[in-house]
PDB file of C-alpha atoms in Angstrom:
ATOM      1  CA  MET A  20      75.387 -18.274  22.794  1.00  0.00           C
ATOM      2  CA  PRO A  21      78.222 -20.763  23.450  1.00  0.00           C
ATOM      3  CA  ILE A  22      78.913 -23.116  20.549  1.00  0.00           C
ATOM      4  CA  GLY A  23      78.505 -26.217  22.688  1.00  0.00           C
ATOM      5  CA  SER A  24      75.040 -25.312  23.906  1.00  0.00           C
ATOM      6  CA  SER A  25      73.818 -24.867  20.301  1.00  0.00           C
ATOM      7  CA  LEU A  26      74.950 -28.324  19.155  1.00  0.00           C
ATOM      8  CA  SER A  27      73.053 -31.552  19.633  1.00  0.00           C
ATOM      9  CA  SER A  28      75.029 -34.542  20.897  1.00  0.00           C
ATOM     10  CA  GLN A  29      74.941 -36.012  17.382  1.00  0.00           C
ATOM     11  CA  GLU A  30      76.314 -32.839  15.813  1.00  0.00           C
ATOM     12  CA  ARG A  31      78.996 -32.624  18.477  1.00  0.00           C
ATOM     13  CA  ARG A  32      80.096 -36.188  17.838  1.00  0.00           C
ATOM     14  CA  GLN A  33      80.165 -35.581  14.095  1.00  0.00           C
ATOM     15  CA  ARG A  34      82.502 -32.656  14.739  1.00  0.00           C
ATOM     16  CA  LEU A  35      84.690 -34.864  16.896  1.00  0.00           C
ATOM     17  CA  LEU A  36      84.909 -37.433  14.100  1.00  0.00           C
ATOM     18  CA  ALA A  37      85.779 -34.650  11.648  1.00  0.00           C
ATOM     19  CA  MET A  38      88.605 -33.591  13.994  1.00  0.00           C
ATOM     20  CA  LEU A  39      89.798 -37.195  14.068  1.00  0.00           C
ATOM     21  CA  ASP A  40      89.706 -37.462  10.283  1.00  0.00           C
ATOM     22  CA  SER A  41      91.611 -34.229   9.709  1.00  0.00           C
ATOM     23  CA  GLY A  42      94.140 -34.436  12.527  1.00  0.00           C
ATOM     24  CA  GLY A  43      94.518 -38.149  13.208  1.00  0.00           C
ATOM     25  CA  GLU A  44      93.655 -37.765  16.888  1.00  0.00           C
ATOM     26  CA  ILE A  45      91.316 -36.060  19.349  1.00  0.00           C
ATOM     27  CA  ARG A  46      92.647 -34.293  22.449  1.00  0.00           C
ATOM     28  CA  ILE A  47      90.072 -33.935  25.215  1.00  0.00           C
ATOM     29  CA  ASP A  48      91.172 -30.528  26.505  1.00  0.00           C
ATOM     30  CA  SER A  49      91.443 -28.806  23.125  1.00  0.00           C
ATOM     31  CA  SER A  50      88.196 -30.403  21.882  1.00  0.00           C
ATOM     32  CA  ALA A  51      86.321 -29.232  24.962  1.00  0.00           C
ATOM     33  CA  GLU A  52      87.631 -25.722  24.420  1.00  0.00           C
ATOM     34  CA  SER A  53      86.822 -25.765  20.704  1.00  0.00           C
ATOM     35  CA  LEU A  54      83.250 -26.996  21.242  1.00  0.00           C
ATOM     36  CA  ASP A  55      82.773 -24.930  24.416  1.00  0.00           C
ATOM     37  CA  VAL A  56      81.701 -27.881  26.550  1.00  0.00           C
ATOM     38  CA  SER A  57      83.165 -29.587  29.587  1.00  0.00           C
ATOM     39  CA  THR A  58      85.863 -32.213  29.375  1.00  0.00           C
ATOM     40  CA  MET A  59      83.380 -34.613  31.002  1.00  0.00           C
ATOM     41  CA  THR A  60      81.045 -34.121  28.036  1.00  0.00           C
ATOM     42  CA  ILE A  61      83.868 -34.885  25.605  1.00  0.00           C
ATOM     43  CA  ARG A  62      84.834 -37.994  27.586  1.00  0.00           C
ATOM     44  CA  ARG A  63      81.233 -39.175  27.435  1.00  0.00           C
ATOM     45  CA  ASP A  64      81.066 -38.529  23.689  1.00  0.00           C
ATOM     46  CA  LEU A  65      84.314 -40.417  23.127  1.00  0.00           C
ATOM     47  CA  GLY A  66      82.984 -43.325  25.160  1.00  0.00           C
ATOM     48  CA  ASP A  67      79.864 -43.494  23.007  1.00  0.00           C
ATOM     49  CA  LEU A  68      81.875 -43.255  19.784  1.00  0.00           C
ATOM     50  CA  GLU A  69      84.217 -46.011  20.967  1.00  0.00           C
ATOM     51  CA  ALA A  70      81.213 -48.217  21.756  1.00  0.00           C
ATOM     52  CA  GLU A  71      80.137 -47.758  18.133  1.00  0.00           C
ATOM     53  CA  GLY A  72      83.606 -48.813  16.964  1.00  0.00           C
ATOM     54  CA  LEU A  73      84.374 -45.416  15.433  1.00  0.00           C
ATOM     55  CA  LEU A  74      87.490 -44.625  17.468  1.00  0.00           C
ATOM     56  CA  ARG A  75      89.734 -45.933  20.223  1.00  0.00           C
ATOM     57  CA  ARG A  76      90.230 -43.995  23.424  1.00  0.00           C
ATOM     58  CA  VAL A  77      93.758 -43.379  24.673  1.00  0.00           C
ATOM     59  CA  ARG A  78      95.153 -41.320  27.529  1.00  0.00           C
ATOM     60  CA  GLY A  79      94.083 -37.714  27.009  1.00  0.00           C
ATOM     61  CA  GLY A  80      91.948 -38.313  23.946  1.00  0.00           C
ATOM     62  CA  ALA A  81      91.270 -40.768  21.133  1.00  0.00           C
ATOM     63  CA  VAL A  82      92.772 -42.146  17.914  1.00  0.00           C
ATOM     64  CA  PRO A  83      91.214 -43.909  14.914  1.00  0.00           C
ATOM     65  CA  ALA A  84      89.860 -47.376  15.541  1.00  0.00           C
ATOM     66  CA  VAL A  85      91.801 -50.167  13.877  1.00  0.00           C
ATOM     67  CA  PHE A  86      89.368 -52.658  12.415  1.00  0.00           C
ATOM     68  CA  ALA A  87      88.491 -54.232   9.112  1.00  0.00           C
ATOM     69  CA  ARG A  88      86.306 -51.999   6.945  1.00  0.00           C
ATOM     70  CA  PRO A  89      85.081 -52.222   3.342  1.00  0.00           C
ATOM     71  CA  HIS A  90      87.360 -50.600   0.779  1.00  0.00           C
ATOM     72  CA  GLU A  91      84.849 -47.829   0.018  1.00  0.00           C
ATOM     73  CA  GLN A  92      84.737 -46.733   3.658  1.00  0.00           C
ATOM     74  CA  ARG A  93      88.523 -46.823   3.980  1.00  0.00           C
ATOM     75  CA  GLN A  94      88.876 -44.743   0.811  1.00  0.00           C
ATOM     76  CA  ALA A  95      86.894 -41.893   2.387  1.00  0.00           C
ATOM     77  CA  VAL A  96      88.878 -41.784   5.640  1.00  0.00           C
ATOM     78  CA  ARG A  97      91.711 -39.201   5.692  1.00  0.00           C
ATOM     79  CA  ALA A  98      91.158 -38.676   1.959  1.00  0.00           C
ATOM     80  CA  ALA A  99      93.094 -35.399   1.883  1.00  0.00           C
ATOM     81  CA  ALA A 100      96.138 -37.017   3.479  1.00  0.00           C
ATOM     82  CA  LYS A 101      95.966 -39.918   1.026  1.00  0.00           C
ATOM     83  CA  ALA A 102      95.850 -37.487  -1.889  1.00  0.00           C
ATOM     84  CA  VAL A 103      99.034 -35.781  -0.657  1.00  0.00           C
ATOM     85  CA  ILE A 104     100.742 -39.147  -0.182  1.00  0.00           C
ATOM     86  CA  ALA A 105      99.754 -40.238  -3.692  1.00  0.00           C
ATOM     87  CA  GLN A 106     101.334 -37.140  -5.218  1.00  0.00           C
ATOM     88  CA  LYS A 107     104.526 -37.635  -3.202  1.00  0.00           C
ATOM     89  CA  ALA A 108     104.741 -41.327  -4.150  1.00  0.00           C
ATOM     90  CA  LEU A 109     103.943 -40.756  -7.824  1.00  0.00           C
ATOM     91  CA  PRO A 110     107.548 -39.966  -8.904  1.00  0.00           C
ATOM     92  CA  LEU A 111     108.633 -43.284  -7.385  1.00  0.00           C
ATOM     93  CA  VAL A 112     106.429 -45.279  -9.775  1.00  0.00           C
ATOM     94  CA  PRO A 113     108.461 -46.222 -12.875  1.00  0.00           C
ATOM     95  CA  ALA A 114     107.204 -45.483 -16.379  1.00  0.00           C
ATOM     96  CA  GLU A 115     107.691 -49.114 -17.383  1.00  0.00           C
ATOM     97  CA  GLY A 116     108.523 -52.472 -15.860  1.00  0.00           C
ATOM     98  CA  PHE A 117     106.804 -54.553 -13.200  1.00  0.00           C
ATOM     99  CA  VAL A 118     105.665 -53.370  -9.760  1.00  0.00           C
ATOM    100  CA  ALA A 119     103.177 -54.512  -7.121  1.00  0.00           C
ATOM    101  CA  PHE A 120     100.439 -52.600  -5.295  1.00  0.00           C
ATOM    102  CA  ASP A 121      98.772 -53.831  -2.117  1.00  0.00           C
ATOM    103  CA  ALA A 122      95.012 -53.703  -1.466  1.00  0.00           C
ATOM    104  CA  SER A 123      95.004 -50.590   0.723  1.00  0.00           C
ATOM    105  CA  SER A 124      92.816 -47.580  -0.016  1.00  0.00           C
ATOM    106  CA  THR A 125      95.928 -45.380   0.131  1.00  0.00           C
ATOM    107  CA  ILE A 126      97.470 -47.257  -2.777  1.00  0.00           C
ATOM    108  CA  THR A 127      94.176 -47.182  -4.678  1.00  0.00           C
ATOM    109  CA  THR A 128      94.441 -43.399  -4.405  1.00  0.00           C
ATOM    110  CA  LEU A 129      97.875 -43.683  -6.001  1.00  0.00           C
ATOM    111  CA  ALA A 130      96.428 -45.865  -8.777  1.00  0.00           C
ATOM    112  CA  ASP A 131      93.766 -43.205  -9.389  1.00  0.00           C
ATOM    113  CA  VAL A 132      96.425 -40.627 -10.320  1.00  0.00           C
ATOM    114  CA  ILE A 133      99.170 -42.790 -11.799  1.00  0.00           C
ATOM    115  CA  GLY A 134      98.581 -41.498 -15.325  1.00  0.00           C
ATOM    116  CA  PRO A 135      99.645 -43.039 -18.649  1.00  0.00           C
ATOM    117  CA  ARG A 136     102.828 -45.121 -18.674  1.00  0.00           C
ATOM    118  CA  ASP A 137     105.121 -46.637 -21.260  1.00  0.00           C
ATOM    119  CA  GLY A 138     104.383 -50.279 -20.503  1.00  0.00           C
ATOM    120  CA  LEU A 139     103.945 -50.784 -16.775  1.00  0.00           C
ATOM    121  CA  THR A 140     102.527 -53.997 -15.306  1.00  0.00           C
ATOM    122  CA  VAL A 141     101.090 -53.742 -11.795  1.00  0.00           C
ATOM    123  CA  LEU A 142     100.351 -56.854  -9.749  1.00  0.00           C
ATOM    124  CA  THR A 143      97.707 -56.255  -7.067  1.00  0.00           C
ATOM    125  CA  ASN A 144      95.352 -58.145  -4.774  1.00  0.00           C
ATOM    126  CA  SER A 145      92.737 -55.379  -4.966  1.00  0.00           C
ATOM    127  CA  VAL A 146      89.894 -55.336  -7.490  1.00  0.00           C
ATOM    128  CA  PRO A 147      89.247 -51.559  -7.018  1.00  0.00           C
ATOM    129  CA  THR A 148      92.933 -50.853  -7.594  1.00  0.00           C
ATOM    130  CA  GLY A 149      92.899 -53.046 -10.696  1.00  0.00           C
ATOM    131  CA  GLU A 150      89.888 -51.126 -12.000  1.00  0.00           C
ATOM    132  CA  ALA A 151      91.637 -47.794 -11.358  1.00  0.00           C
ATOM    133  CA  LEU A 152      94.717 -48.979 -13.258  1.00  0.00           C
ATOM    134  CA  ASP A 153      92.618 -50.097 -16.233  1.00  0.00           C
ATOM    135  CA  ARG A 154      91.766 -46.453 -16.967  1.00  0.00           C
ATOM    136  CA  TRP A 155      95.355 -45.590 -17.891  1.00  0.00           C
ATOM    137  CA  ALA A 156      97.022 -46.183 -21.243  1.00  0.00           C
ATOM    138  CA  GLY A 157     100.199 -48.226 -21.060  1.00  0.00           C
ATOM    139  CA  VAL A 158      99.292 -49.725 -17.673  1.00  0.00           C
ATOM    140  CA  ASP A 159      98.402 -53.397 -17.339  1.00  0.00           C
ATOM    141  CA  GLY A 160      96.727 -54.343 -14.062  1.00  0.00           C
ATOM    142  CA  LEU A 161      97.252 -57.970 -13.058  1.00  0.00           C
ATOM    143  CA  LEU A 162      95.151 -59.441 -10.224  1.00  0.00           C
ATOM    144  CA  THR A 163      96.584 -62.109  -7.956  1.00  0.00           C
ATOM    145  CA  GLY A 164      93.289 -63.925  -7.774  1.00  0.00           C
ATOM    146  CA  GLY A 165      92.263 -65.548  -4.517  1.00  0.00           C
ATOM    147  CA  ARG A 166      89.395 -65.445  -2.061  1.00  0.00           C
ATOM    148  CA  ARG A 167      87.703 -62.083  -1.517  1.00  0.00           C
ATOM    149  CA  ASP A 168      87.903 -61.075   2.148  1.00  0.00           C
ATOM    150  CA  PRO A 169      84.293 -60.216   3.100  1.00  0.00           C
ATOM    151  CA  ALA A 170      85.438 -57.531   5.561  1.00  0.00           C
ATOM    152  CA  THR A 171      88.011 -55.663   3.461  1.00  0.00           C
ATOM    153  CA  GLY A 172      87.339 -56.743  -0.128  1.00  0.00           C
ATOM    154  CA  SER A 173      91.000 -57.704  -0.576  1.00  0.00           C
ATOM    155  CA  LEU A 174      92.004 -60.857  -2.455  1.00  0.00           C
ATOM    156  CA  VAL A 175      93.620 -63.191   0.077  1.00  0.00           C
ATOM    157  CA  GLY A 176      94.164 -66.856   0.846  1.00  0.00           C
ATOM    158  CA  GLU A 177      96.339 -69.623  -0.545  1.00  0.00           C
ATOM    159  CA  LEU A 178      95.792 -68.763  -4.211  1.00  0.00           C
ATOM    160  CA  ALA A 179      96.536 -65.054  -3.708  1.00  0.00           C
ATOM    161  CA  THR A 180      99.646 -65.806  -1.684  1.00  0.00           C
ATOM    162  CA  ARG A 181     100.941 -68.411  -4.157  1.00  0.00           C
ATOM    163  CA  ASN A 182     100.395 -66.155  -7.157  1.00  0.00           C
ATOM    164  CA  ALA A 183     101.954 -63.181  -5.365  1.00  0.00           C
ATOM    165  CA  GLY A 184     105.051 -65.279  -4.834  1.00  0.00           C
ATOM    166  CA  ALA A 185     105.286 -66.297  -8.479  1.00  0.00           C
ATOM    167  CA  PHE A 186     106.530 -62.884  -9.632  1.00  0.00           C
ATOM    168  CA  HIS A 187     109.548 -60.702  -8.926  1.00  0.00           C
ATOM    169  CA  THR A 188     108.922 -56.965  -9.085  1.00  0.00           C
ATOM    170  CA  GLU A 189     110.989 -53.807  -9.085  1.00  0.00           C
ATOM    171  CA  ALA A 190     108.990 -52.178  -6.303  1.00  0.00           C
ATOM    172  CA  PHE A 191     106.123 -52.910  -3.943  1.00  0.00           C
ATOM    173  CA  PHE A 192     103.878 -50.011  -2.901  1.00  0.00           C
ATOM    174  CA  ALA A 193     102.027 -50.714   0.325  1.00  0.00           C
ATOM    175  CA  SER A 194     100.236 -49.101   3.222  1.00  0.00           C
ATOM    176  CA  THR A 195      99.567 -50.456   6.712  1.00  0.00           C
ATOM    177  CA  GLY A 196      96.970 -50.627   9.447  1.00  0.00           C
ATOM    178  CA  GLY A 197      99.471 -49.542  12.069  1.00  0.00           C
ATOM    179  CA  LEU A 198     103.125 -48.526  12.080  1.00  0.00           C
ATOM    180  CA  ASP A 199     105.351 -48.858  15.127  1.00  0.00           C
ATOM    181  CA  ALA A 200     109.086 -48.094  15.062  1.00  0.00           C
ATOM    182  CA  GLU A 201     109.869 -51.219  17.099  1.00  0.00           C
ATOM    183  CA  ILE A 202     107.612 -53.878  15.600  1.00  0.00           C
ATOM    184  CA  GLY A 203     107.029 -52.453  12.112  1.00  0.00           C
ATOM    185  CA  CYS A 204     103.753 -52.804  10.236  1.00  0.00           C
ATOM    186  CA  THR A 205     100.633 -54.527  11.511  1.00  0.00           C
ATOM    187  CA  GLU A 206      97.290 -55.333   9.906  1.00  0.00           C
ATOM    188  CA  VAL A 207      93.767 -56.098  11.052  1.00  0.00           C
ATOM    189  CA  SER A 208      93.674 -59.199   8.823  1.00  0.00           C
ATOM    190  CA  LEU A 209      96.273 -61.976   9.098  1.00  0.00           C
ATOM    191  CA  ALA A 210      95.324 -63.183   5.607  1.00  0.00           C
ATOM    192  CA  GLU A 211      96.026 -59.743   4.145  1.00  0.00           C
ATOM    193  CA  ALA A 212      99.290 -59.489   6.090  1.00  0.00           C
ATOM    194  CA  GLU A 213     100.454 -62.769   4.533  1.00  0.00           C
ATOM    195  CA  VAL A 214      99.921 -61.492   0.980  1.00  0.00           C
ATOM    196  CA  LYS A 215     101.765 -58.251   1.776  1.00  0.00           C
ATOM    197  CA  MET A 216     104.741 -60.112   3.209  1.00  0.00           C
ATOM    198  CA  VAL A 217     105.093 -62.235   0.062  1.00  0.00           C
ATOM    199  CA  LEU A 218     104.773 -59.213  -2.242  1.00  0.00           C
ATOM    200  CA  SER A 219     107.463 -57.413  -0.242  1.00  0.00           C
ATOM    201  CA  GLU A 220     109.805 -60.415  -0.241  1.00  0.00           C
ATOM    202  CA  ARG A 221     109.566 -60.647  -4.044  1.00  0.00           C
ATOM    203  CA  ALA A 222     110.186 -56.927  -4.609  1.00  0.00           C
ATOM    204  CA  ARG A 223     113.560 -55.264  -5.074  1.00  0.00           C
ATOM    205  CA  THR A 224     112.364 -52.387  -2.872  1.00  0.00           C
ATOM    206  CA  THR A 225     109.320 -51.708  -0.699  1.00  0.00           C
ATOM    207  CA  ILE A 226     107.779 -48.242  -0.477  1.00  0.00           C
ATOM    208  CA  LEU A 227     105.455 -47.725   2.475  1.00  0.00           C
ATOM    209  CA  CYS A 228     102.728 -45.096   2.110  1.00  0.00           C
ATOM    210  CA  ALA A 229     101.001 -44.351   5.414  1.00  0.00           C
ATOM    211  CA  ASP A 230      99.188 -41.326   6.761  1.00  0.00           C
ATOM    212  CA  SER A 231     100.188 -39.917  10.129  1.00  0.00           C
ATOM    213  CA  SER A 232      97.226 -41.447  11.985  1.00  0.00           C
ATOM    214  CA  LYS A 233      98.941 -44.850  11.577  1.00  0.00           C
ATOM    215  CA  LEU A 234     102.138 -43.742  13.359  1.00  0.00           C
ATOM    216  CA  GLY A 235     102.629 -45.379  16.732  1.00  0.00           C
ATOM    217  CA  GLN A 236      99.593 -47.628  16.211  1.00  0.00           C
ATOM    218  CA  ARG A 237      99.533 -51.417  16.503  1.00  0.00           C
ATOM    219  CA  SER A 238      96.984 -53.763  14.995  1.00  0.00           C
ATOM    220  CA  THR A 239      96.497 -57.518  15.244  1.00  0.00           C
ATOM    221  CA  ALA A 240      98.802 -59.251  12.760  1.00  0.00           C
ATOM    222  CA  SER A 241     102.441 -58.416  12.058  1.00  0.00           C
ATOM    223  CA  SER A 242     103.268 -57.860   8.410  1.00  0.00           C
ATOM    224  CA  LEU A 243     106.214 -55.857   7.062  1.00  0.00           C
ATOM    225  CA  SER A 244     109.391 -55.288   9.020  1.00  0.00           C
ATOM    226  CA  LEU A 245     110.946 -51.852   8.638  1.00  0.00           C
ATOM    227  CA  ASP A 246     114.204 -53.638   7.784  1.00  0.00           C
ATOM    228  CA  GLY A 247     112.606 -54.427   4.449  1.00  0.00           C
ATOM    229  CA  VAL A 248     111.183 -50.951   3.811  1.00  0.00           C
ATOM    230  CA  THR A 249     113.255 -48.473   1.821  1.00  0.00           C
ATOM    231  CA  VAL A 250     111.038 -45.370   1.818  1.00  0.00           C
ATOM    232  CA  LEU A 251     108.247 -44.138   4.102  1.00  0.00           C
ATOM    233  CA  VAL A 252     105.876 -41.661   2.446  1.00  0.00           C
ATOM    234  CA  THR A 253     103.460 -39.674   4.636  1.00  0.00           C
ATOM    235  CA  GLU A 254     101.510 -36.450   4.209  1.00  0.00           C
ATOM    236  CA  LEU A 255     103.857 -34.804   6.739  1.00  0.00           C
ATOM    237  CA  ASP A 256     106.899 -32.693   6.089  1.00  0.00           C
ATOM    238  CA  PRO A 257     109.844 -35.120   6.503  1.00  0.00           C
ATOM    239  CA  ARG A 258     111.179 -32.802   9.218  1.00  0.00           C
ATOM    240  CA  ASP A 259     108.024 -33.220  11.321  1.00  0.00           C
ATOM    241  CA  PRO A 260     108.931 -34.442  14.855  1.00  0.00           C
ATOM    242  CA  ARG A 261     106.217 -37.099  14.620  1.00  0.00           C
ATOM    243  CA  LEU A 262     108.575 -38.932  12.261  1.00  0.00           C
ATOM    244  CA  ASP A 263     111.576 -38.832  14.601  1.00  0.00           C
ATOM    245  CA  ALA A 264     111.192 -42.478  15.640  1.00  0.00           C
ATOM    246  CA  PHE A 265     111.545 -43.563  11.992  1.00  0.00           C
ATOM    247  CA  ARG A 266     114.226 -41.122  10.911  1.00  0.00           C
ATOM    248  CA  ASP A 267     117.165 -43.523  11.241  1.00  0.00           C
ATOM    249  CA  LEU A 268     115.233 -46.533   9.955  1.00  0.00           C
ATOM    250  CA  VAL A 269     113.949 -45.510   6.519  1.00  0.00           C
ATOM    251  CA  GLU A 270     114.170 -42.717   3.979  1.00  0.00           C
ATOM    252  CA  LEU A 271     111.392 -40.206   4.653  1.00  0.00           C
ATOM    253  CA  ARG A 272     109.376 -38.498   1.933  1.00  0.00           C
TER     254      ARG A 272
END
């Protein structure tokens, strides 16, 4: 019996979302072949999933939707890629000194594995990241304070921005909602973008940690310019052609 005929529409759409999570995109032709259904069926499924806000259709397929989600939901998306990124970024975190972490779920994953340090202070506008840092000996998590964004859980607003600007750090570790070689980083939330820009301006170097689903994507509010980013860390091999547009702009890890 063909695979497609044995799956309900709900099961088929769950498989499509799993493809999106693992690969960062859905291609109509290959998905139709994999699920043994027509391309029209896949187009219809993608339309329904887009209507639910779970993805965004593009020519020939679909990519992840860019919208504000609670931290817990973001943490679960592309978790395997985030784990690889965290391990690649880990050697860039100093044993001591003063750094900043943004409120992204990717950087929370880094905080989860940072390990004991020799006296490292980490400024962050994320309560979950602060809680993750508190588990490690020799690491002092320092919250910016501010208003909690009801959509993302990040600490934002005038107080967060002012406090972020009161410190100078050795490095700022950040992720992004979308990354375009021409316009740089973009975010769903303007308030969150403002905090990131201040943290980057006050840092000696900015290290961007972004999974491959963010490449070529644009969100609502501009945040970091690639002129201010030193290193781009993804789950990809640095030689991957998907990184070609960024090759001459930043160091790739």
